[in-house]
PDB file of C-alpha atoms in Angstrom:
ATOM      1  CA  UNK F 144       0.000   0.000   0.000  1.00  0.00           C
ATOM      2  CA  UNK F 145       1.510   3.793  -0.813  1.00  0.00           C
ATOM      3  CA  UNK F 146       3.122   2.812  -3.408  1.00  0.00           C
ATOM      4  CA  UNK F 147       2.940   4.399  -6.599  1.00  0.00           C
ATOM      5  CA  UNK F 148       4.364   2.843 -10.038  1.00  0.00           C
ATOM      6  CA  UNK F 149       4.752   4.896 -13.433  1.00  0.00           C
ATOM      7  CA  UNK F 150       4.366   1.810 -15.786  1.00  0.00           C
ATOM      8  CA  UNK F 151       5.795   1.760 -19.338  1.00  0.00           C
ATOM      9  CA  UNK F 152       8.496   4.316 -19.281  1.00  0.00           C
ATOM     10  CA  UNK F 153      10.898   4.157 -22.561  1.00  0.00           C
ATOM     11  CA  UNK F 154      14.261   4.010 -21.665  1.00  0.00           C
ATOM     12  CA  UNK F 155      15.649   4.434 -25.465  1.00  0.00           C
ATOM     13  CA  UNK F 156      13.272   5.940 -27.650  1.00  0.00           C
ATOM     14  CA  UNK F 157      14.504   4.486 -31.370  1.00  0.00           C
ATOM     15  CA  UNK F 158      13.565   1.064 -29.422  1.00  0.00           C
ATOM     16  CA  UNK F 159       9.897   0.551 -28.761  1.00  0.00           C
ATOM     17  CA  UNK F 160      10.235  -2.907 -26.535  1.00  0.00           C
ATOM     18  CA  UNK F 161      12.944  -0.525 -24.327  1.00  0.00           C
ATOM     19  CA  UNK F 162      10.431  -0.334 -21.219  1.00  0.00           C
ATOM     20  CA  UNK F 163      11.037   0.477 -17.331  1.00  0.00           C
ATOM     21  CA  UNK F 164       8.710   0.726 -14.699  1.00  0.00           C
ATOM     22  CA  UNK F 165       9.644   3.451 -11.477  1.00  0.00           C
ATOM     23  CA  UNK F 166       8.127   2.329  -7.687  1.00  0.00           C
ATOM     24  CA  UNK F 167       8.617   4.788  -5.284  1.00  0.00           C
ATOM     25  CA  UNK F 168       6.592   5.682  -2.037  1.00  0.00           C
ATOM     26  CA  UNK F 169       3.826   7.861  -2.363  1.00  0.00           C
ATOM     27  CA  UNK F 170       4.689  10.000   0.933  1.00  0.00           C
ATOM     28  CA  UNK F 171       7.948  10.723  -0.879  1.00  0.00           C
ATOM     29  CA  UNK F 172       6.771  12.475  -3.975  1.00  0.00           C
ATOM     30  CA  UNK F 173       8.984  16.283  -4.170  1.00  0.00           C
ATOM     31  CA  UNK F 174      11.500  14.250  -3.046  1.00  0.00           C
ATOM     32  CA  UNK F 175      15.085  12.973  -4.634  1.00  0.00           C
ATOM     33  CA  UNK F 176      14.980   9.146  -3.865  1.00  0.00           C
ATOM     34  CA  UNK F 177      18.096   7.095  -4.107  1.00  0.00           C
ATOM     35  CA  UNK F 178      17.475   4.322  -6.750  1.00  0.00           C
ATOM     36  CA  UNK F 179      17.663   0.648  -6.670  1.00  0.00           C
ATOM     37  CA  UNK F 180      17.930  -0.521 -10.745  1.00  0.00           C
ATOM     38  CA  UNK F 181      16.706  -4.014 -10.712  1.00  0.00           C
ATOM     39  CA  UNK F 182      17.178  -6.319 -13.434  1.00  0.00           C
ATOM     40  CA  UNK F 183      14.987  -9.358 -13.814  1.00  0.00           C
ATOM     41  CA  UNK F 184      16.253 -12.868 -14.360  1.00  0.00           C
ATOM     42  CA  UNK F 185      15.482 -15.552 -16.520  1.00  0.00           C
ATOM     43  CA  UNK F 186      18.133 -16.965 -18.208  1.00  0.00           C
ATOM     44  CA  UNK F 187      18.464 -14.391 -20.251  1.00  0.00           C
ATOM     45  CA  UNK F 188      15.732 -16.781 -22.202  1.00  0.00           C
ATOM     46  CA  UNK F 189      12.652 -15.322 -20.013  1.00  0.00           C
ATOM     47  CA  UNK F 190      11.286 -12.637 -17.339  1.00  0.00           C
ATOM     48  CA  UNK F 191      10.051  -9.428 -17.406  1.00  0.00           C
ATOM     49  CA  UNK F 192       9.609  -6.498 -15.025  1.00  0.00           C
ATOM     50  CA  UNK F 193       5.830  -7.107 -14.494  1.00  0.00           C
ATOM     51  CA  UNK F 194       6.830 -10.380 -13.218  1.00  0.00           C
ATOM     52  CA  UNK F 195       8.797  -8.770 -10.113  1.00  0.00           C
ATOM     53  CA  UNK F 196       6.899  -5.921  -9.713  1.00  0.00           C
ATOM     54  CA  UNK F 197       6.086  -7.007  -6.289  1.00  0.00           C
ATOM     55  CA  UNK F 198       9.094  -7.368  -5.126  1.00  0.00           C
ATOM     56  CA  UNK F 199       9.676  -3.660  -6.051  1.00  0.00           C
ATOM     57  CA  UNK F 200       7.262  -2.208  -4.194  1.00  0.00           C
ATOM     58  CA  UNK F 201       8.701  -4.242  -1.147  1.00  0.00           C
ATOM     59  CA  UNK F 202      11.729  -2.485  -1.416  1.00  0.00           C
ATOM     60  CA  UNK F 203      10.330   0.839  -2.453  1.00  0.00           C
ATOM     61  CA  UNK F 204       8.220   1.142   0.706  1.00  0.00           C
ATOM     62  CA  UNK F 205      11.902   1.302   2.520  1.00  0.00           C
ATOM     63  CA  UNK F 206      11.976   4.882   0.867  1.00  0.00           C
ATOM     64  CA  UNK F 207      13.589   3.961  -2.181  1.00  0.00           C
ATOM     65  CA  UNK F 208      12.578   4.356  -6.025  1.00  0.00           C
ATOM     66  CA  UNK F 209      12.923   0.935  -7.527  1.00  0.00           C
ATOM     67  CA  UNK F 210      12.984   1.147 -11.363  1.00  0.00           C
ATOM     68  CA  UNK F 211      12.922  -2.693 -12.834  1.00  0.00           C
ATOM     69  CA  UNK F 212      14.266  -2.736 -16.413  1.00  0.00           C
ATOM     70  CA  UNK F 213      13.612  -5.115 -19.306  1.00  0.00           C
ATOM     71  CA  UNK F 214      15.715  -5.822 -21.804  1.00  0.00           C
ATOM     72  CA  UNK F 215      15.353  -8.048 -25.108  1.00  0.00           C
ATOM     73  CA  UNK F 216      15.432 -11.988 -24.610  1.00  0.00           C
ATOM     74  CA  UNK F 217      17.537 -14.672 -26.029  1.00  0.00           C
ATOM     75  CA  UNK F 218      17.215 -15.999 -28.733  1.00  0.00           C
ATOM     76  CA  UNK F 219      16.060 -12.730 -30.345  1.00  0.00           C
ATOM     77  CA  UNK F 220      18.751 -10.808 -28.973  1.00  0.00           C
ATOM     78  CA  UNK F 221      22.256 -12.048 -28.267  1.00  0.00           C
ATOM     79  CA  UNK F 222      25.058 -11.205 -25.964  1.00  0.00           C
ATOM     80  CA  UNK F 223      25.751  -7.772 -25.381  1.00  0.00           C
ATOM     81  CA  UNK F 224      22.440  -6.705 -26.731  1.00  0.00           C
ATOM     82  CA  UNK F 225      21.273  -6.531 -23.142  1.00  0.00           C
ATOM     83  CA  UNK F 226      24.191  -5.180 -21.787  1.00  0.00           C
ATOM     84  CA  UNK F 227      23.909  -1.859 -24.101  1.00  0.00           C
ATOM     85  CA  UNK F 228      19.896  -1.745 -23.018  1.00  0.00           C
ATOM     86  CA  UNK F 229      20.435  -2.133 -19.258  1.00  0.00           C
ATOM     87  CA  UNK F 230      23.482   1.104 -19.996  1.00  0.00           C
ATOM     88  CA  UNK F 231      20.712   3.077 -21.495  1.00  0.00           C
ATOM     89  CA  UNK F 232      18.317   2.673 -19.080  1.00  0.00           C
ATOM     90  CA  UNK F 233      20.792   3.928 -16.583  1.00  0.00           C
ATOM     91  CA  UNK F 234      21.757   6.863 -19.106  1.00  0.00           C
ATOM     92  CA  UNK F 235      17.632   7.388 -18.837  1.00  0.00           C
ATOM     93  CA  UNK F 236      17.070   7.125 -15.483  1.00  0.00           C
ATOM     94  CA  UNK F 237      20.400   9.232 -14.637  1.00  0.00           C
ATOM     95  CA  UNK F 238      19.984  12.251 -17.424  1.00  0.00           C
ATOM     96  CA  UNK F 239      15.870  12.455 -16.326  1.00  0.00           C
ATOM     97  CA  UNK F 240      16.605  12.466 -12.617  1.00  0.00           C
ATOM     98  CA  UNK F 241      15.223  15.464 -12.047  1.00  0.00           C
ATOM     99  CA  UNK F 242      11.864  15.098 -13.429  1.00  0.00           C
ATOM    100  CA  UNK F 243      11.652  11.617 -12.005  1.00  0.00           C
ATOM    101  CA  UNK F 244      12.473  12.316  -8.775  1.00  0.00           C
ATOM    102  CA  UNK F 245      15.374  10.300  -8.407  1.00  0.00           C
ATOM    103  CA  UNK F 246      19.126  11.077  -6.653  1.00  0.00           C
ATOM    104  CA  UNK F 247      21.251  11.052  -9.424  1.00  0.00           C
ATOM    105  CA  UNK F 248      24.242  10.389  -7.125  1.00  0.00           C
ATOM    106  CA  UNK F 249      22.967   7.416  -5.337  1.00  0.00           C
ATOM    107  CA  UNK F 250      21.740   4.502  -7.522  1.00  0.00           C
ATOM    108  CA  UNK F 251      22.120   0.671  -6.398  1.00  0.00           C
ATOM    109  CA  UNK F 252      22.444  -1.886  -9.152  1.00  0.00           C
ATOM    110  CA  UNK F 253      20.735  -5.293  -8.425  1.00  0.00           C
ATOM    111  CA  UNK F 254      19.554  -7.996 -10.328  1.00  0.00           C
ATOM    112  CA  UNK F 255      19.246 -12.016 -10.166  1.00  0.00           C
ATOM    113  CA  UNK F 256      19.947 -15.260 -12.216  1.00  0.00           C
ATOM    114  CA  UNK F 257      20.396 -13.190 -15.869  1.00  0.00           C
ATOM    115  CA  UNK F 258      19.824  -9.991 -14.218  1.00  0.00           C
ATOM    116  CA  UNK F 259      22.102 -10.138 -11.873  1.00  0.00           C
ATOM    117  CA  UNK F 260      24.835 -11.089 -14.457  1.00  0.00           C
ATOM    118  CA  UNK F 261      24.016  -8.467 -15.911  1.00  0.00           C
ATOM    119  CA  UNK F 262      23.849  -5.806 -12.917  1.00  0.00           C
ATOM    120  CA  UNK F 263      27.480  -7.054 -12.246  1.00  0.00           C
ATOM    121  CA  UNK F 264      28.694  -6.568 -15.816  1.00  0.00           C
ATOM    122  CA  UNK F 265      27.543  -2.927 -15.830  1.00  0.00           C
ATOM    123  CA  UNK F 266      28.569  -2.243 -12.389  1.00  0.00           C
ATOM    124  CA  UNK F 267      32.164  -2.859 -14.235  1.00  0.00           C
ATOM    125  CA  UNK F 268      31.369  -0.752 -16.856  1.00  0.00           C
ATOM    126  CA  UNK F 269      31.378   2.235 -13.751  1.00  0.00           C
ATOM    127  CA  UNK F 270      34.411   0.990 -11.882  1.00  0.00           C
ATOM    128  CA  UNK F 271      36.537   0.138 -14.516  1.00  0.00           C
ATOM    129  CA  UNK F 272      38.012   2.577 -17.395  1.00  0.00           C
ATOM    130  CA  UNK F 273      40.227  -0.506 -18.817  1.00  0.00           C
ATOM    131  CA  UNK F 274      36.551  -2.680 -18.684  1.00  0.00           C
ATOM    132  CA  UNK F 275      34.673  -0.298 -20.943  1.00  0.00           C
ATOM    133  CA  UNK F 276      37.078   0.424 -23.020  1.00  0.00           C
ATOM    134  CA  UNK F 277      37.429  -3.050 -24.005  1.00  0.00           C
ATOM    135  CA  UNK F 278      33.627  -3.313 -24.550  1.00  0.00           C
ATOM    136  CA  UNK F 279      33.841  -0.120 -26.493  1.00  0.00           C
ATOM    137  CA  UNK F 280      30.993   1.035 -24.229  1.00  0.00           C
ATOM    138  CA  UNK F 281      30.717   4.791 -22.580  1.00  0.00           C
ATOM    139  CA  UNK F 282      29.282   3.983 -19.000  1.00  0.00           C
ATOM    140  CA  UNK F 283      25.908   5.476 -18.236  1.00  0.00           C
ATOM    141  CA  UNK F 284      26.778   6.450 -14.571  1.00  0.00           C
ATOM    142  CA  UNK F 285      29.692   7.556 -13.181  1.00  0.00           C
ATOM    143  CA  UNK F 286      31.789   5.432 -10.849  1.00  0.00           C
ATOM    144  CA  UNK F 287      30.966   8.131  -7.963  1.00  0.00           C
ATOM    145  CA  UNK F 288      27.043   7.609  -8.789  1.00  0.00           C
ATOM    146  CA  UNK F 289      27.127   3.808  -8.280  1.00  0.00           C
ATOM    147  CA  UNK F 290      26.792   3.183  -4.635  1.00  0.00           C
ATOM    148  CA  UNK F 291      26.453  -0.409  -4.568  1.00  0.00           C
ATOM    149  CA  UNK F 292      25.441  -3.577  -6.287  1.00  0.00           C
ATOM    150  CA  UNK F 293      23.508  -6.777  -5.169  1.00  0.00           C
ATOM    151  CA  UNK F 294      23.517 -10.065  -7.341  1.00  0.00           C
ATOM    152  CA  UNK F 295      21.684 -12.917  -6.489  1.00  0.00           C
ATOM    153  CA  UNK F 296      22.458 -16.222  -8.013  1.00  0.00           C
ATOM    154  CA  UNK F 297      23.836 -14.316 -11.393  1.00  0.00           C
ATOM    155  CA  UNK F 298      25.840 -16.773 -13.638  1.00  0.00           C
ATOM    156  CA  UNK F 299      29.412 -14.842 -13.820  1.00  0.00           C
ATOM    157  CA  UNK F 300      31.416 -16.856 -16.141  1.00  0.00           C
ATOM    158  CA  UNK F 301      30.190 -18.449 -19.450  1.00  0.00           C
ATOM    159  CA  UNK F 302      33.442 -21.066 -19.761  1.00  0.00           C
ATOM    160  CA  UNK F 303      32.842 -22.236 -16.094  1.00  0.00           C
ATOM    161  CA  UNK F 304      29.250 -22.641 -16.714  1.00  0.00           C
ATOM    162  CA  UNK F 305      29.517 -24.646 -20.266  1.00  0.00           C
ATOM    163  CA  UNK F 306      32.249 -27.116 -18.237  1.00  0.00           C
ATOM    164  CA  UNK F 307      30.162 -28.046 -14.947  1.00  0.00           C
ATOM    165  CA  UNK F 308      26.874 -27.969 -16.957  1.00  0.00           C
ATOM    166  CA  UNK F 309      27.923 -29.909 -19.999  1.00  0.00           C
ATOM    167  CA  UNK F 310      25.522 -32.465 -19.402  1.00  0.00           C
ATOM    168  CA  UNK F 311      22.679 -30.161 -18.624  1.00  0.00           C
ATOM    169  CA  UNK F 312      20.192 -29.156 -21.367  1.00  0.00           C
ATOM    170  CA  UNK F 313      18.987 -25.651 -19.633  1.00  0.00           C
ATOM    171  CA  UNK F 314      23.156 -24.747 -19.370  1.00  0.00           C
ATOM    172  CA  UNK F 315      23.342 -25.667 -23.285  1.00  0.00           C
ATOM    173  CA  UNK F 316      19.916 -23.896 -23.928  1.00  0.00           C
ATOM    174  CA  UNK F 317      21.320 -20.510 -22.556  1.00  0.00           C
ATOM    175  CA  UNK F 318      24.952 -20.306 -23.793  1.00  0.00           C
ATOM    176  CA  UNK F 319      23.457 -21.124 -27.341  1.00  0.00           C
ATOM    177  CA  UNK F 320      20.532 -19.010 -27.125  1.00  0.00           C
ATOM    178  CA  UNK F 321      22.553 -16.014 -25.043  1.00  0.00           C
ATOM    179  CA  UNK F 322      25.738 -15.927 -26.450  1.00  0.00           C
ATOM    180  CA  UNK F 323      25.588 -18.149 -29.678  1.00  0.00           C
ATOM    181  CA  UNK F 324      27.688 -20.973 -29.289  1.00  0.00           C
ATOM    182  CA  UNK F 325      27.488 -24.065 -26.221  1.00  0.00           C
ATOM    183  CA  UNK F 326      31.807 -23.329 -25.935  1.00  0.00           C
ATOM    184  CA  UNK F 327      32.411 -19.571 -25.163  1.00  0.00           C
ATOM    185  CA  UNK F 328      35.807 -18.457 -25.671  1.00  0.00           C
ATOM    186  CA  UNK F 329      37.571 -16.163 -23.512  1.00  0.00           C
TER     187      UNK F 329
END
């Protein structure tokens, strides 16, 4: 109860299926939240933001804004596809701040299973120069705007995954569907 939600917010606007949703506590509108950018899971195969919405509001009635991103599935969209949509929605959500009523200096990445992989890899993006350069990617938020990250069950390296779940036909499903082949390189 008291929560509020702006549904259907685009994030990128040359991409029509580039949607966020903002919680945020009613009692706090006027007011610069700090954000929590959650990322759903799925195996990068399924999810959306509806799906956690819930949760969301949970953690918006702490006196947060929660804004849950989605970002194109697998096999539709391959690896970094997502990566590039989850860095615009933070490039949204920090450049509208203002008129959102979010802290542009305090946002919290979080995310789990897919979403948390991807949380972490954009978290990088921040704290590392030498990262994005090598991904050729401009991070969204600076390194002093990211105040923490929380991944939950996130799948963090491809090669380890495709060794211990050789066998298993979900573990095949992803790598082929996510990043295109069952035997990712480095």
């Amino acid at each position: 109860a008291g929560i509020r939600t702006q549904e259907g917010l685009n994030y990128d606007p040359e991409d029509p299926a580039a949607l966020l949703d903002i919680h945020r506590p009613a009692a706090l509108d006027g007011r610069a939240l700090p954000v929590i950018v959650w990322i759903h899971g799925g195996g990068f195969l399924a999810g959306s933001r509806a799906e956690i919405a819930n949760y969301a509001r949970i953690l918006a009635a702490d006196g947060y804004a929660v804004a849950v991103v989605d970002y194109a599935l697998a096999p539709g969209a391959r690896y970094p596809v997502p990566v590039h949509q989850v860095n615009r929605a933070l490039g949204y959500l920090s450049g509208n701040a203002g008129e959102l009523g979010l802290d542009s200096g305090r946002f919290i990445l979080g995310g789990d299973s897919a979403g948390a992989q991807l949380a972490a890899q954009v978290a990088a993006l921040a704290s590392s120069p030498e990262y994005a350069k090598a991904m050729a990617l401009r991070p969204a938020l600076a390194r002093e705007q990211l105040r923490g990250v929380v991944l939950f069950c996130g799948p963090h390296d491809a090669r380890l995954m495709a060794r211990q779940g050789a066998s298993s036909w979900f573990v095949r499903t992803v790598l082929w569907s996510y990043l295109g082949t069952t035997t990712p390189s480095d």
